[in-house]
Short mmCIF file of C-alpha atoms (C1' of nucleotides) in Angstrom, two decimals:
data_model
loop_
_atom_site.label_atom_id
_atom_site.label_comp_id
_atom_site.label_asym_id
_atom_site.label_seq_id
_atom_site.Cartn_x
_atom_site.Cartn_y
_atom_site.Cartn_z
CA MET U 1 21.93 60.43 322.54
CA THR U 2 22.77 56.69 322.04
CA PRO U 3 24.76 55.52 319.14
CA GLN U 4 21.26 53.93 317.82
CA ARG U 5 19.36 56.99 317.68
CA GLU U 6 22.10 58.57 315.76
CA LEU U 7 21.72 55.74 313.51
CA VAL U 8 17.91 55.89 313.70
CA LEU U 9 18.25 59.58 312.85
CA GLY U 10 20.80 59.30 310.36
CA VAL U 11 18.83 57.11 308.11
CA VAL U 12 15.89 58.99 308.58
CA ARG U 13 17.87 61.98 306.61
CA SER U 14 19.57 60.24 304.20
CA LEU U 15 16.05 58.54 303.47
CA GLY U 16 14.01 61.92 302.96
CA HIS U 17 10.94 59.96 303.58
CA ALA U 18 10.80 55.98 304.78
CA THR U 19 7.99 53.69 306.88
CA PRO U 20 9.85 52.49 310.71
CA GLU U 21 10.13 48.90 308.63
CA GLN U 22 12.33 50.73 305.73
CA ILE U 23 14.07 52.48 308.29
CA ALA U 24 14.62 49.19 310.41
CA ASP U 25 15.77 47.38 307.32
CA ALA U 26 17.98 49.82 306.74
CA VAL U 27 19.79 49.72 309.98
CA PRO U 28 19.52 45.43 310.42
CA GLU U 29 21.65 46.15 313.74
CA VAL U 30 19.15 48.26 315.40
CA ASP U 31 16.01 46.00 316.27
CA PRO U 32 13.02 47.20 315.16
CA ALA U 33 11.50 47.50 318.46
CA THR U 34 14.44 49.92 318.87
CA VAL U 35 13.35 51.34 315.49
CA TYR U 36 9.62 52.31 316.73
CA ARG U 37 10.82 53.13 320.61
CA THR U 38 13.44 55.94 318.83
CA LEU U 39 11.09 57.35 315.86
CA GLU U 40 8.29 58.00 319.11
CA LEU U 41 11.32 59.41 321.00
CA LEU U 42 12.28 61.56 317.94
CA GLU U 43 9.27 62.52 316.98
CA ASP U 44 8.53 63.90 320.84
CA ILE U 45 11.47 66.26 320.71
CA GLY U 46 10.91 67.59 317.75
CA LEU U 47 14.12 66.11 315.24
CA VAL U 48 11.61 64.23 313.03
CA ARG U 49 8.02 64.33 311.88
CA HIS U 50 5.81 61.62 309.63
CA THR U 51 2.88 61.95 307.57
CA HIS U 52 0.21 59.57 306.33
CA LEU U 53 1.46 58.59 302.88
CA GLY U 54 -2.27 56.82 302.89
CA HIS U 55 -2.96 52.95 303.57
CA GLY U 56 -0.93 51.49 306.34
CA ALA U 57 2.78 52.83 307.48
CA PRO U 58 3.81 56.32 308.34
CA SER U 59 5.95 57.77 306.49
CA TYR U 60 9.19 59.57 308.99
CA ARG U 61 10.99 62.46 307.76
CA PRO U 62 13.63 65.12 309.26
CA ALA U 63 11.28 68.22 310.45
CA GLU U 64 13.51 70.61 308.44
CA ASP U 65 11.79 69.41 305.50
CA ASP U 66 8.87 71.21 305.26
CA HIS U 67 6.40 70.53 302.35
CA VAL U 68 3.30 69.39 301.10
CA HIS U 69 3.28 65.93 299.92
CA VAL U 70 0.74 64.62 297.38
CA VAL U 71 0.52 61.26 296.20
CA CYS U 72 -0.84 59.59 293.03
CA HIS U 73 -3.31 57.27 293.56
CA ALA U 74 -2.41 55.94 290.41
CA CYS U 75 1.44 55.19 290.61
CA GLY U 76 1.92 55.93 293.81
CA ARG U 77 4.16 58.57 293.59
CA VAL U 78 5.29 60.44 296.70
CA LEU U 79 5.63 64.20 294.92
CA ASP U 80 7.13 66.94 297.67
CA ALA U 81 4.94 70.53 296.75
CA PRO U 82 6.37 73.86 298.16
CA ALA U 83 4.84 74.27 301.58
CA ASP U 84 3.46 77.59 300.21
CA LEU U 85 0.98 75.64 298.15
CA VAL U 86 -1.63 75.11 301.07
CA ASP U 87 -1.45 79.10 302.03
CA GLY U 88 -4.48 79.77 300.74
CA LEU U 89 -5.95 76.55 302.49
CA GLU U 90 -4.16 77.61 305.49
CA GLN U 91 -6.09 80.99 305.82
CA ARG U 92 -9.50 79.90 304.86
CA LEU U 93 -9.51 77.76 307.80
CA LEU U 94 -7.97 79.77 310.21
CA GLY U 95 -10.75 82.35 309.35
CA GLU U 96 -13.36 80.47 309.00
CA GLN U 97 -13.08 77.74 311.30
CA GLY U 98 -10.35 78.82 313.87
CA PHE U 99 -8.56 75.82 312.86
CA ARG U 100 -4.58 76.09 312.65
CA LEU U 101 -3.47 73.13 309.86
CA ASP U 102 -0.30 71.79 310.07
CA ARG U 103 0.89 71.31 307.09
CA ALA U 104 3.44 68.97 308.14
CA HIS U 105 1.33 66.25 308.96
CA PHE U 106 -0.68 66.70 305.32
CA THR U 107 -0.75 64.47 302.88
CA VAL U 108 -3.06 65.44 298.98
CA PHE U 109 -4.11 62.42 296.90
CA GLY U 110 -4.95 62.49 293.19
CA ARG U 111 -3.75 61.51 290.22
CA CYS U 112 -0.54 63.05 288.52
CA GLY U 113 0.09 64.61 285.03
CA THR U 114 1.93 61.62 283.91
CA CYS U 115 -0.96 58.99 285.14
CA GLY U 116 -3.65 61.03 283.18
CA PRO U 117 -7.07 61.94 283.73
CA ALA U 118 -7.48 58.33 284.25
CA GLY U 119 -7.07 54.76 282.58
CA GLY U 120 -3.69 55.77 281.37
CA THR U 121 -1.51 54.63 284.59
CA ALA U 122 2.29 55.26 284.62
CA GLN U 123 3.41 52.94 287.01
CA ALA U 124 5.69 53.67 289.55
CA SER U 125 6.66 51.32 292.38
CA GLY U 126 3.53 50.53 294.77
CA GLY U 127 0.65 52.34 292.97
CA THR U 128 -2.80 51.62 293.94
CA PRO U 129 -2.90 47.45 293.53
CA MET A 1 -27.05 43.07 295.94
CA THR A 2 -27.33 40.58 298.24
CA PRO A 3 -28.79 41.03 301.75
CA GLN A 4 -25.48 41.29 303.60
CA ARG A 5 -24.27 44.00 301.60
CA GLU A 6 -27.77 45.53 301.86
CA LEU A 7 -26.59 45.53 305.56
CA VAL A 8 -23.11 47.13 305.25
CA LEU A 9 -24.35 49.65 303.05
CA GLY A 10 -26.91 51.19 305.47
CA VAL A 11 -25.01 51.27 308.12
CA VAL A 12 -22.27 53.10 306.26
CA ARG A 13 -25.03 55.98 305.38
CA SER A 14 -26.21 55.85 308.84
CA LEU A 15 -22.76 56.16 310.83
CA GLY A 16 -21.42 59.19 308.20
CA HIS A 17 -17.96 57.96 308.65
CA ALA A 18 -17.25 54.60 310.20
CA THR A 19 -14.14 52.34 310.05
CA PRO A 20 -13.86 48.87 308.74
CA GLU A 21 -14.25 47.22 312.34
CA GLN A 22 -16.75 49.96 313.83
CA ILE A 23 -18.84 48.70 310.67
CA ALA A 24 -18.85 45.14 311.26
CA ASP A 25 -20.03 45.72 315.11
CA ALA A 26 -22.68 47.69 313.60
CA VAL A 27 -23.33 44.27 311.92
CA PRO A 28 -22.53 41.20 313.95
CA GLU A 29 -24.59 38.94 311.90
CA VAL A 30 -21.83 39.48 309.10
CA ASP A 31 -18.93 38.07 309.50
CA PRO A 32 -15.82 40.84 308.83
CA ALA A 33 -14.35 39.30 306.27
CA THR A 34 -17.57 39.76 304.08
CA VAL A 35 -17.76 43.33 305.97
CA TYR A 36 -13.63 43.53 304.37
CA ARG A 37 -14.84 42.18 300.89
CA THR A 38 -17.98 44.31 300.62
CA LEU A 39 -16.63 47.42 301.35
CA GLU A 40 -14.01 47.07 298.35
CA LEU A 41 -16.91 46.15 296.31
CA LEU A 42 -19.20 48.81 297.21
CA GLU A 43 -16.13 51.45 296.27
CA ASP A 44 -15.25 49.82 293.58
CA ILE A 45 -19.01 50.25 292.40
CA GLY A 46 -18.88 53.55 293.47
CA LEU A 47 -21.35 53.31 296.30
CA VAL A 48 -18.62 54.28 299.02
CA ARG A 49 -15.35 56.17 299.26
CA HIS A 50 -12.85 56.18 302.19
CA THR A 51 -10.32 58.66 303.65
CA HIS A 52 -7.25 57.81 305.60
CA LEU A 53 -8.29 60.08 308.95
CA GLY A 54 -4.94 59.64 310.76
CA HIS A 55 -3.54 56.55 311.88
CA GLY A 56 -4.79 52.88 311.18
CA ALA A 57 -8.01 52.29 310.50
CA PRO A 58 -9.71 54.11 307.25
CA SER A 59 -12.88 55.27 307.00
CA TYR A 60 -15.53 54.58 304.78
CA ARG A 61 -18.74 56.81 304.16
CA PRO A 62 -21.57 56.91 300.99
CA ALA A 63 -19.29 58.19 297.87
CA GLU A 64 -22.51 61.23 297.50
CA ASP A 65 -21.06 63.06 300.84
CA ASP A 66 -18.78 65.03 299.22
CA HIS A 67 -16.60 67.05 301.39
CA VAL A 68 -12.91 67.88 303.10
CA HIS A 69 -12.64 66.15 306.31
CA VAL A 70 -10.72 68.48 309.31
CA VAL A 71 -9.10 66.09 311.94
CA CYS A 72 -8.05 67.68 315.19
CA HIS A 73 -4.79 66.06 316.33
CA ALA A 74 -5.89 67.48 320.09
CA CYS A 75 -9.19 65.97 320.81
CA GLY A 76 -9.44 63.96 317.83
CA ARG A 77 -12.54 65.61 316.36
CA VAL A 78 -13.49 64.97 313.03
CA LEU A 79 -14.94 68.27 311.19
CA ASP A 80 -16.85 68.00 307.57
CA ALA A 81 -15.78 71.33 305.92
CA PRO A 82 -17.47 72.57 302.94
CA ALA A 83 -15.16 70.83 299.43
CA ASP A 84 -15.02 74.42 297.80
CA LEU A 85 -12.60 75.06 300.57
CA VAL A 86 -10.30 73.47 298.69
CA ASP A 87 -11.26 74.85 295.35
CA GLY A 88 -7.81 77.61 295.22
CA LEU A 89 -5.49 74.74 296.00
CA GLU A 90 -7.03 72.29 293.60
CA GLN A 91 -6.75 74.84 290.84
CA ARG A 92 -2.71 75.48 291.95
CA LEU A 93 -1.99 71.99 291.72
CA LEU A 94 -3.51 71.71 288.80
CA GLY A 95 -1.99 74.61 287.17
CA GLU A 96 1.15 73.88 288.51
CA GLN A 97 1.40 70.41 288.26
CA GLY A 98 -1.10 69.10 286.78
CA PHE A 99 -2.29 67.19 289.36
CA ARG A 100 -5.58 66.01 289.57
CA LEU A 101 -7.03 66.30 293.42
CA ASP A 102 -9.15 64.01 294.84
CA ARG A 103 -11.12 66.11 297.37
CA ALA A 104 -13.06 63.22 298.78
CA HIS A 105 -9.81 61.33 299.46
CA PHE A 106 -8.30 63.79 301.57
CA THR A 107 -7.66 65.09 305.30
CA VAL A 108 -6.58 67.74 307.14
CA PHE A 109 -4.88 67.78 310.04
CA GLY A 110 -4.15 70.02 312.88
CA ARG A 111 -5.71 72.60 316.23
CA CYS A 112 -9.24 73.24 316.12
CA GLY A 113 -10.30 76.77 317.49
CA THR A 114 -11.24 75.33 320.83
CA CYS A 115 -8.26 73.01 321.62
CA GLY A 116 -7.27 76.50 321.14
CA PRO A 117 -2.94 77.23 319.18
CA ALA A 118 -1.31 75.01 322.21
CA GLY A 119 -1.64 73.10 325.72
CA GLY A 120 -5.12 73.46 325.84
CA THR A 121 -6.78 70.33 324.53
CA ALA A 122 -10.50 70.64 324.85
CA GLN A 123 -10.64 66.86 324.52
CA ALA A 124 -13.65 65.17 322.99
CA SER A 125 -12.69 60.63 322.42
CA GLY A 126 -9.85 59.20 320.92
CA GLY A 127 -7.12 62.63 320.55
CA THR A 128 -3.82 61.87 319.93
CA PRO A 129 -3.08 59.34 323.06
"C1'" DA Q 1 23.43 50.96 343.45
"C1'" DT Q 2 20.69 53.24 339.87
"C1'" DA Q 3 18.40 54.58 336.24
"C1'" DG Q 4 18.09 54.36 331.52
"C1'" DC Q 5 18.40 51.67 326.88
"C1'" DT Q 6 18.58 47.54 324.31
"C1'" DG Q 7 17.57 42.92 322.13
"C1'" DC Q 8 14.66 39.17 322.14
"C1'" DA Q 9 10.50 36.83 321.76
"C1'" DA Q 10 6.08 36.77 322.60
"C1'" DA Q 11 1.55 39.25 322.73
"C1'" DC Q 12 -1.10 41.91 319.37
"C1'" DG Q 13 -4.84 44.22 316.45
"C1'" DG Q 14 -6.43 44.77 312.48
"C1'" DT Q 15 -6.70 42.76 308.15
"C1'" DT Q 16 -6.05 39.34 304.23
"C1'" DT Q 17 -6.58 34.85 302.99
"C1'" DG Q 18 -8.42 29.92 301.55
"C1'" DC Q 19 -11.25 26.54 301.97
"C1'" DC Q 20 -15.86 24.84 302.44
"C1'" DT Q 21 -21.10 25.29 301.72
"C1'" DC Q 22 -24.86 26.92 300.36
"C1'" DA Q 23 -28.39 29.82 297.74
"C1'" DC Q 24 -29.50 31.20 293.84
"C1'" DA Q 25 -30.00 31.05 288.87
"C1'" DT V 1 -24.95 22.37 287.37
"C1'" DG V 2 -22.83 25.71 287.39
"C1'" DT V 3 -21.29 30.50 290.23
"C1'" DG V 4 -20.70 33.01 293.48
"C1'" DA V 5 -21.74 34.61 297.84
"C1'" DG V 6 -20.75 33.76 302.70
"C1'" DG V 7 -18.81 31.85 307.21
"C1'" DC V 8 -14.86 30.37 309.65
"C1'" DA V 9 -10.17 29.72 311.24
"C1'" DA V 10 -5.68 30.14 309.80
"C1'" DA V 11 -2.40 33.29 308.00
"C1'" DC V 12 -0.10 37.98 308.01
"C1'" DC V 13 1.61 42.17 308.44
"C1'" DG V 14 3.51 45.83 311.21
"C1'" DT V 15 3.81 47.24 315.65
"C1'" DT V 16 3.66 46.79 321.06
"C1'" DT V 17 5.36 45.51 325.02
"C1'" DG V 18 7.34 42.45 329.26
"C1'" DC V 19 11.37 40.52 330.70
"C1'" DA V 20 16.46 40.58 331.64
"C1'" DG V 21 20.90 42.29 330.65
"C1'" DC V 22 23.86 45.99 330.05
"C1'" DT V 23 25.78 50.27 330.10
"C1'" DA V 24 26.75 54.61 331.88
"C1'" DT V 25 26.15 57.75 335.57
#
DNA sequence: ATAGCTGCAAACGGTTTGCCTCACA
DNA sequence: TGTGAGGCAAACCGTTTGCAGCTAT
């Protein structure tokens, strides 16, 4: 564990979820290339995990955060739902297809209650440009 | 509907799911830029849909294919599961969070039966490099 | 002396943009 | 004659790689 790795891990822990770029920005003293290499390493040794929250960049977070990611197409908000939300799905996939669901690497898309069934868009930040 | 758009739509329909790049490769007579612009347009008018199957490129398919995508981390295979697989999840999300799930834009990750609980990897093509 | 890690800078792949030309209404 | 679509090429972003210097064995 080098200082840079501690820093990156610290940022991942403090940000909750963040893209490599956000992480790199948060630790300007560490080279972006090192951030990428470190994230890969931290993931290999099981300290962090990543998820694809849509479009481009993956989102990294501490491995101990076990929850399901729910993303609103309209406002871009990322909600964290309890992991047990997918228990039923997990059972069915296992039973019907022998497929072992990886809950951590899992994102659900749709429209949050705030944004309503359609049209109304309670803009938060990113959204669906 | 221009010839190029017909071509792109045709390829999406014949490939089932494909990345913009694969589509562009399949229609060399259409410029890649046009492929991207066309896919966006076809999605706007509801003829195609896209999903994020992991890593980088999104996967486009005909809008009428309504199923859930299940991707194996180990072998990279993409299984199509019946859309009703997520009915339970859909209900819970709606009930508990007022969140309207978009089943089409939805990918489940894990390990398929062929690849087993761990270790054993029935390599197919891509996988997790 | 060796192995591993970092920073830097260049390369990279896929995607997006600007601009100009062409076809058609 | 005006509007929009397509091609081309350059720009772009996030990511990856090669290399050289440094540090701690």
